XYZ file of C-alpha atoms in Angstrom:
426
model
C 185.586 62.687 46.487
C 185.326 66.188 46.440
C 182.544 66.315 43.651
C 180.762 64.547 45.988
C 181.437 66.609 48.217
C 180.122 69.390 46.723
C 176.541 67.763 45.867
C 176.287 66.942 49.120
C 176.870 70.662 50.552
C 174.454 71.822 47.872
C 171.614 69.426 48.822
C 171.995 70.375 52.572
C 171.893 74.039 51.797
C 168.802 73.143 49.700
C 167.281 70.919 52.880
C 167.672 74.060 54.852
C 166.066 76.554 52.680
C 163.014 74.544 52.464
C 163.157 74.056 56.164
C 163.405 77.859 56.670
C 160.611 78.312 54.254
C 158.096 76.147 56.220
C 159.000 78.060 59.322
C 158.562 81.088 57.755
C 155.648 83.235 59.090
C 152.573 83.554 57.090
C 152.287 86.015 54.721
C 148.653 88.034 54.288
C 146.891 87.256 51.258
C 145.372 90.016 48.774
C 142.438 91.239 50.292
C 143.099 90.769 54.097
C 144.201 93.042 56.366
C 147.473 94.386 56.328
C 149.978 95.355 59.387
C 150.902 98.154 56.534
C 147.309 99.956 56.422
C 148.748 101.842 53.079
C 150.087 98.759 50.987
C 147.498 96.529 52.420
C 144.406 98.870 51.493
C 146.169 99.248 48.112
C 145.773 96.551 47.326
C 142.570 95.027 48.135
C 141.555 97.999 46.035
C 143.879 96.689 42.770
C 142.155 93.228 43.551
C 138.606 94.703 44.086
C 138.892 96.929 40.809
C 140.298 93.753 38.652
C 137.103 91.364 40.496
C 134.422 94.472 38.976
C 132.004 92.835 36.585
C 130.785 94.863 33.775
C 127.099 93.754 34.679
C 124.974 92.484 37.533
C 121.704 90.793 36.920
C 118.412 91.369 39.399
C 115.170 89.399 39.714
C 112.758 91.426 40.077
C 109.334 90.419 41.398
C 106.332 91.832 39.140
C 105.176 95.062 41.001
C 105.760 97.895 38.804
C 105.663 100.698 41.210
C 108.822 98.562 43.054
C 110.359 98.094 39.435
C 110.234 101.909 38.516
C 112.251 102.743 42.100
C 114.824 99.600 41.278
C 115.138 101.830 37.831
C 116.518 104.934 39.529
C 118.431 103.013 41.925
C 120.316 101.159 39.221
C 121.222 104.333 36.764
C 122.844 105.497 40.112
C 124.627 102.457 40.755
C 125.800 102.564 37.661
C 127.106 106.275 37.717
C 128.896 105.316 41.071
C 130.570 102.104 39.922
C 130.650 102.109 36.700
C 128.627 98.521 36.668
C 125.424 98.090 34.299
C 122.597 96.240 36.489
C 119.889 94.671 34.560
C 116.806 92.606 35.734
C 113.930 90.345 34.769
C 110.333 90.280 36.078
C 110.707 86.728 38.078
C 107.267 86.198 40.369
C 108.381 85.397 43.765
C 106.900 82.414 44.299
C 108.775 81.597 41.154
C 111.811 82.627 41.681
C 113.260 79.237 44.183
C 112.512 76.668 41.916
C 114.299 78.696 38.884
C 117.047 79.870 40.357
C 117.191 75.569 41.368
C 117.886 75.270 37.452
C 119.451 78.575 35.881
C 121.739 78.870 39.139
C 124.141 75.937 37.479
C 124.005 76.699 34.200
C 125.389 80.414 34.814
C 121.717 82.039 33.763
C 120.422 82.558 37.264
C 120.585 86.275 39.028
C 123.272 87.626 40.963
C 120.382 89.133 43.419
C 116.740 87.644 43.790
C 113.760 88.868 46.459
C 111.922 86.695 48.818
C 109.695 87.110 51.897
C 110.958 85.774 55.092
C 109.004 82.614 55.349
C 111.194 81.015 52.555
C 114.486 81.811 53.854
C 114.459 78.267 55.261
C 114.056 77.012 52.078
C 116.885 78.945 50.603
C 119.046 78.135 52.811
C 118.200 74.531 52.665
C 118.870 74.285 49.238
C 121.862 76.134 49.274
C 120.455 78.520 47.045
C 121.795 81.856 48.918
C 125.366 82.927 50.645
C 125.439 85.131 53.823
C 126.070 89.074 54.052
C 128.304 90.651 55.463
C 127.078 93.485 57.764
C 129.163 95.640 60.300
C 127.717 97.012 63.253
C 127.214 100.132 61.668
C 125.492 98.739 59.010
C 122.909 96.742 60.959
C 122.370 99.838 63.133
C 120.133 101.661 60.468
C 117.835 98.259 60.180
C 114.719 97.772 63.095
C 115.977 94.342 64.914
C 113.070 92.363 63.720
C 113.776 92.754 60.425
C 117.027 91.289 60.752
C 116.185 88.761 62.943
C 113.448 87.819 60.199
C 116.375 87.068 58.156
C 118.485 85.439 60.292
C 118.949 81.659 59.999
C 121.125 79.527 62.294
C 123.294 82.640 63.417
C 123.783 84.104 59.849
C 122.158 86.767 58.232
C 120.815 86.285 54.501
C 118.918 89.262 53.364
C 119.233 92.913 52.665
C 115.503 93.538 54.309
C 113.583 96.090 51.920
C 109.976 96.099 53.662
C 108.336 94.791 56.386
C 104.342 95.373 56.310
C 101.374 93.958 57.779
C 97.690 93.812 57.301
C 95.072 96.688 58.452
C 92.068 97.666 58.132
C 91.207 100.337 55.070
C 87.706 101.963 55.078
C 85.792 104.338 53.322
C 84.586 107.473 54.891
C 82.036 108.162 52.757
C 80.563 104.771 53.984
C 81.859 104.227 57.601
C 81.553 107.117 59.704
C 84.048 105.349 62.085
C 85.371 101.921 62.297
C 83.962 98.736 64.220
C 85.997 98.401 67.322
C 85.121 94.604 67.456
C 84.428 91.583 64.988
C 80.949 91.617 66.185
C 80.239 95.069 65.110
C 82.031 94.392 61.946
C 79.444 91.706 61.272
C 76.535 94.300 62.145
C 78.122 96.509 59.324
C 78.270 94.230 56.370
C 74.962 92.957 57.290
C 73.687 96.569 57.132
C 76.178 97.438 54.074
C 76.105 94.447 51.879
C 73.854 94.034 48.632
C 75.493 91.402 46.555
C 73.158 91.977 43.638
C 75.080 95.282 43.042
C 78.590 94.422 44.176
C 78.542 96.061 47.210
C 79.628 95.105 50.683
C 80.371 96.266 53.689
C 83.411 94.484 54.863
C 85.893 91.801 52.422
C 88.769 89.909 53.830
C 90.576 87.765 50.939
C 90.111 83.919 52.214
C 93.560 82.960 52.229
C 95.981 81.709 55.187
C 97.487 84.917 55.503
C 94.831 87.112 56.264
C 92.718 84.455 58.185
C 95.256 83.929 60.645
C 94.155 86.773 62.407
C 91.262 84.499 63.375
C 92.531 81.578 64.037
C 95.254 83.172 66.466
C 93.008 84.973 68.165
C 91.089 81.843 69.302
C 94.366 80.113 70.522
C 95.719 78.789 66.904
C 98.905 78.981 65.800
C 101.704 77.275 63.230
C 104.390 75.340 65.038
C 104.764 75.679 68.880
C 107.948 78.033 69.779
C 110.214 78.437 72.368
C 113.188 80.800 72.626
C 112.436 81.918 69.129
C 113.097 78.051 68.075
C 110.423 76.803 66.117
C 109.263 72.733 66.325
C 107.853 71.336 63.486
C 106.388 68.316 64.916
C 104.237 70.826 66.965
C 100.979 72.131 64.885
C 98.305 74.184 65.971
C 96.461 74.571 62.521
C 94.138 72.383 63.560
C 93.205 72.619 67.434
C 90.583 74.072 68.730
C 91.421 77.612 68.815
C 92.219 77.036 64.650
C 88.800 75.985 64.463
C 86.973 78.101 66.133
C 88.520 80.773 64.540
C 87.298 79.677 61.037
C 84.044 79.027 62.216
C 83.590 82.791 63.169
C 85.159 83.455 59.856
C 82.906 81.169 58.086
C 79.697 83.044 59.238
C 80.535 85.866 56.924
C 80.943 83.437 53.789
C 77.210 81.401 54.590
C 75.374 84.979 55.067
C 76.586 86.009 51.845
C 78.167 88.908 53.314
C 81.599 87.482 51.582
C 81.529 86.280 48.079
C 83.288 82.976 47.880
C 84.739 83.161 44.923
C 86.689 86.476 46.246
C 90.214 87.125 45.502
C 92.460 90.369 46.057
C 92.145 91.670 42.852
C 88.019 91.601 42.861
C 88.697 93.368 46.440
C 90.974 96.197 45.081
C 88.960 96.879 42.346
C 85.739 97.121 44.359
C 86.782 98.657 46.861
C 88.648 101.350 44.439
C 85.057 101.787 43.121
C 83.768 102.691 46.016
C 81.791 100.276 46.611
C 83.391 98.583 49.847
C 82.876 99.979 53.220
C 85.680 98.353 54.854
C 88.698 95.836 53.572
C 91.760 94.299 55.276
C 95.400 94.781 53.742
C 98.428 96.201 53.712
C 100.973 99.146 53.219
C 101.422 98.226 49.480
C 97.835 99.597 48.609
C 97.852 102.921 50.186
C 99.064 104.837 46.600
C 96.757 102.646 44.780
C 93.445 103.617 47.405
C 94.704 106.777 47.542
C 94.464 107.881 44.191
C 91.107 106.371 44.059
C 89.071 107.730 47.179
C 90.801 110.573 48.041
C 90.179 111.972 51.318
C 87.622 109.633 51.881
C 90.077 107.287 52.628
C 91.548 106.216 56.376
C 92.868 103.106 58.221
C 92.714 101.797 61.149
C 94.070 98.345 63.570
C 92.047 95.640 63.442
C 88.828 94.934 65.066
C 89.422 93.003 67.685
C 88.347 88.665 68.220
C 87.314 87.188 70.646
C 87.880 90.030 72.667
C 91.623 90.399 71.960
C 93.555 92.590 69.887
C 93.783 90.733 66.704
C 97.492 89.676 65.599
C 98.838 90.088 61.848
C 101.409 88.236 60.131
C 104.538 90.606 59.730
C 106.400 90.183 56.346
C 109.845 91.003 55.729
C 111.193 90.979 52.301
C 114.823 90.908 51.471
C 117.411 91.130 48.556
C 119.444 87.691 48.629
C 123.160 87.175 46.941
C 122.523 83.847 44.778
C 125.134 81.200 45.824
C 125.739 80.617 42.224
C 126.744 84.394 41.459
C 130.201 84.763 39.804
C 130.416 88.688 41.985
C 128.639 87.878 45.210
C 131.036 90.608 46.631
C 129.713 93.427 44.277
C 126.102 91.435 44.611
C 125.995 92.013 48.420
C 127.410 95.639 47.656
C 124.455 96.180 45.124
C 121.833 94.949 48.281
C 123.250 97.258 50.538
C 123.195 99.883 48.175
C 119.819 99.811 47.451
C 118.752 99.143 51.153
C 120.609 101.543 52.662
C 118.984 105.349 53.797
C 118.444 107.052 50.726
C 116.960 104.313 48.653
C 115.161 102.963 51.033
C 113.555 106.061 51.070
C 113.100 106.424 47.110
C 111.214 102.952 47.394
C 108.814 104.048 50.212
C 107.694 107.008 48.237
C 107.171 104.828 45.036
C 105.475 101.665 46.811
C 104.044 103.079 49.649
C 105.547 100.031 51.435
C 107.202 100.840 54.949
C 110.875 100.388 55.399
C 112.289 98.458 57.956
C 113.990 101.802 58.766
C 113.208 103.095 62.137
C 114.754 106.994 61.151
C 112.076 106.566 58.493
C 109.238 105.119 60.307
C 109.906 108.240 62.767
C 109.033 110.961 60.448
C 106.037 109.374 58.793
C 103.150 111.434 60.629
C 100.612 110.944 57.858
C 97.477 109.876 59.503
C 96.998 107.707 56.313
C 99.647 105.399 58.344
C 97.341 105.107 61.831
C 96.469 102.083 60.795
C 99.323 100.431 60.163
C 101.504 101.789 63.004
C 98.854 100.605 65.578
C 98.507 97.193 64.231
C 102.377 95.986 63.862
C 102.848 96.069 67.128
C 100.270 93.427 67.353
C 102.339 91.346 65.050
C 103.404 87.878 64.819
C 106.482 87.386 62.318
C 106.124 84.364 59.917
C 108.235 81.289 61.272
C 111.551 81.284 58.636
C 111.790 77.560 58.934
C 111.853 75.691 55.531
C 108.636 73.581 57.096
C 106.897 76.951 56.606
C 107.104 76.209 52.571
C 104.580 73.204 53.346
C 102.497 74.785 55.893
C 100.852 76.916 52.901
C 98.932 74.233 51.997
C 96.332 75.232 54.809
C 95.043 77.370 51.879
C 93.668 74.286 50.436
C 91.777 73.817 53.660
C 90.240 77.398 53.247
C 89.095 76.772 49.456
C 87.309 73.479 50.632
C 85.824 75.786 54.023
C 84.509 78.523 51.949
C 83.361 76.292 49.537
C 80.987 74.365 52.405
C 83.145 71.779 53.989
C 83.036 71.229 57.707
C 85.626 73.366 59.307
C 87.367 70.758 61.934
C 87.369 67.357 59.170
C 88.858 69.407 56.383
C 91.419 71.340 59.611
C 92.179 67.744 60.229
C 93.168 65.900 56.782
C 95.183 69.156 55.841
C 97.576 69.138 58.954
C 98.064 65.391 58.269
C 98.969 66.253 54.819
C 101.254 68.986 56.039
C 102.758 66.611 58.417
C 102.916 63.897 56.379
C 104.990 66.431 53.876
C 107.301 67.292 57.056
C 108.437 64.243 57.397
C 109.375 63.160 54.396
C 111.194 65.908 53.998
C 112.976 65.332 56.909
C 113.973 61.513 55.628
C-alpha cells in the first residue's frame, strides 16, 4: 500500500510540473529582442557571428563599367566582414529562368539584378524574399524607386538606378535642339545621307523607346487606377497606339531611319560623329563623353503631338534569391552596396543616376539637363508579372518597320499578348 503510495505522489508531482511548464511564460528566442538589452544583444551577435558564411555569390549583369564598381565594393565588404563575395556575368534577361533551375540545386546566387518590370515575375515564381528596411533606411531612397519595387505591400529590391531616355546631340551638328517632333523631322531630312552613314536623328525601334509615341497619342499598357494595374485592360493597340506608330513610321519609309537599326549601330555612329541627334539614357553619358567631347549636350524630348513626350522610368534593384542559404548577410550585402557611399562609387563609374535624392542634388553638370528635365515627364514601367508578356509588342515593331500595316499587325499582337494573359492566369 504504501509503495503505491509513493508512485502515485510521484506521478502527481510529475502531472504538475508539466502543468506548470505549459503555463509558463514564453521565453525569447535567439535573435529577438530581449527585455535585457545587454544579454539579448549578446546574443543575437553570438548567433549572427556563428550564421556568417565564408562566401556570398552575385549575378552580375554584363556591363563592365557596373562590374569594375561591384569590384571595389566587394574588397570592402570583405575588409568589413570578413566575407569573400564572388560573382558571375548572368545577362538580365537571363538571369529568371536560371535562377528557376540553379536556385534548387544550391548553384543559384545569393543576390541577382533585375529592372522593375519583372518584379512581378519574381515574385510570382517565388524566386525572391522581402527586405527588411527601417525607416531610416528607406529615408535615403527617392519614393518612386521604392515604390517601383514594391509588390503587394512588400518591398523586394535594394534599388541601384533609376534612368530614363533623353535626347543626346551633337553640337558640332545641331546648333540647338528641335523643340518639337516636327522640327525633328525637318532635321534628319536636312541631316541624313544614308549612303555615308550619316543621319540626323536615330531612335532604336524597340517598345521601350517608342512608347514615347504611342503615349503621347493616348496609348498606353494596362489601364490603372490607384496605382493598381488591370490586365484585361490594353491600350497597345487603340487608336492613340496607332497613331503614334504611324508618326513614327514616317521616319523609317523616308529612309531617314535605317530599319535594320539597333543600339549598338546607334552608339557607334553616333560616337563617330556622324549622328546629329539620338535618344537614350544616363548609362551612355561616359561612353559619348569620351567620344565628342565638348561637343556633346542633352536635352528633354521633343515634344508629340504637342505634349511633352513621356519616358519609361527604370528602376533596377539587387534581389535576395529565395533559395540563398544567408539571405540575412545577402540583404546586408544589398544594402551595403546601395547605401550613400557606394551608391556614389557606382554613379561615377556608370554614369547611371542613383535613386539618391542627396545625390541627384549636387549633380549640377549641365551634361545632366537632359535627363533631369525629362524624368519628371516619366511614366514608371507597370511591375505586374503580365508586363513579362507585354514585351512581345516588339514583335509588332519588327513586322512595322519592316512594312506591315501599323493597326492589323497592333491588332494580332495584343491578341497574342492577351491570349498569353490568360493562360497564365488558368
Amino acid at each position: 500500500m504504501f509503495k503505491n503510495k509513493t508512485l502515485w505522489d510521484l506521478l502527481l508531482i510529475v502531472s504538475l510540473l508539466f502543468v506548470l511548464a505549459a503555463c509558463a511564460p514564453e521565453r525569447e528566442e535567439v535573435g529577438q529582442t530581449s527585455q535585457n538589452s545587454g544579454e539579448g544583444d549578446s546574443e543575437e551577435k553570438e548567433s549572427e557571428e556563428a550564421e556568417k558564411p565564408e562566401q556570398l555569390k552575385v549575378w552580375m549583369n554584363d556591363e563592365e563599367e557596373a562590374i569594375a564598381a561591384a569590384e571595389e565594393m566587394f574588397a570592402a565588404y570583405k575588409e568589413e566582414t570578413g566575407i569573400e563575395v564572388v560573382y558571375e556575368k548572368v545577362p538580365m534577361p537571363d538571369q529568371l529562368q536560371k535562377l528557376s533551375l540553379a536556385g534548387p540545386t544550391g548553384d543559384g546566387p545569393d543576390l541577382f539584378f533585375q529592372p522593375q518590370d519583372r518584379l512581378g515575375d519574381v515574385v510570382a515564381q517565388g524566386l525572391a524574399v522581402p527586405m527588411e528596411y527601417t525607416d531610416e533606411d528607406l529615408s535615403g531612397f527617392s519614393d518612386v524607386a521604392i515604390d517601383a519595387f514594391t509588390y503587394e505591400s512588400e518591398i523586394y529590391g535594394a534599388p541601384v538606378t533609376i534612368d530614363t531616355y533623353f535626347i543626346y546631340y551633337n553640337k558640332s551638328l545641331v546648333d540647338a535642339p528641335p523643340e518639337t517632333i516636327e522640327e525633328v523631322y525637318d532635321l534628319a531630312k536636312e541631316l541624313t545621307d544614308a549612303s555615308k552613314d550619316q543621319f540626323g536623328f536615330l531612335i532604336s525601334p524597340e517598345f521601350y523607346y517608342l512608347y514615347s509615341f504611342m503615349n503621347s497619342y493616348g496609348g498606353y499598357v494596362f489601364g490603372e487606377e490607384n496605382g493598381v494595374y488591370d490586365p484585361s485592360d490594353i491600350g497597345l493597340n487603340n487608336d492613340g497606339s496607332i497613331k503614334g506608330l504611324q508618326e513614327f513610321k514616317k521616319f523609317i519609309d523616308e529612309g531617314l531611319i535605317p530599319k535594320s537599326l539597333t543600339v549598338d549601330v546607334i552608339d557607334g555612329l553616333f560616337t563617330e560623329g556622324k549622328v546629329g541627334m539620338v535618344v537614350s539614357g544616363p548609362w551612355n553619358i561616359p561612353i559619348y563623353q569620351e567620344a565628342l567631347g565638348d561637343d556633346l549636350a542633352t536635352a528633354p524630348l521633343p515634344k508629340i503631338n504637342g505634349k511633352t513626350a513621356p519616358s519609361f522610368v527604370g528602376v533596377k534593384s539587387w534581389l535576395v534569391s529565395s533559395y540563398s542559404e544567408h539571405p540575412k548577410w545577402a540583404m546586408d550585402l544589398a544594402k551595403f552596396m546601395t547605401n550613400s557611399e557606394n551608391s556614389q562609387l557606382n554613379y561615377d563609374s556608370t554614369g547611371e543616376m542613383p535613386p539618391r535624392p542627396e545625390i541627384l542634388k549636387q549633380i549640377d553638370d549641365p551634361i545632366y539637363e537632359g535627363y533631369t528635365k525629362q524624368i519628371p515627364n516619366g511614366t514608371p514601367m507597370p511591375n505586374i508579372p503580365e508586363m513579362s508578356i507585354v514585351w512581345d509588342i516588339d514583335d509588332a515593331i519588327e513586322l512595322i518597320v519592316n512594312g506591315g500595316d501599323v493597326e492589323e499587325v497592333l491588332n494580332d499582337v495584343v491578341s497574342n499578348i492577351k491570349q498569353k494573359i490568360d493562360m497564365s492566369a488558368q
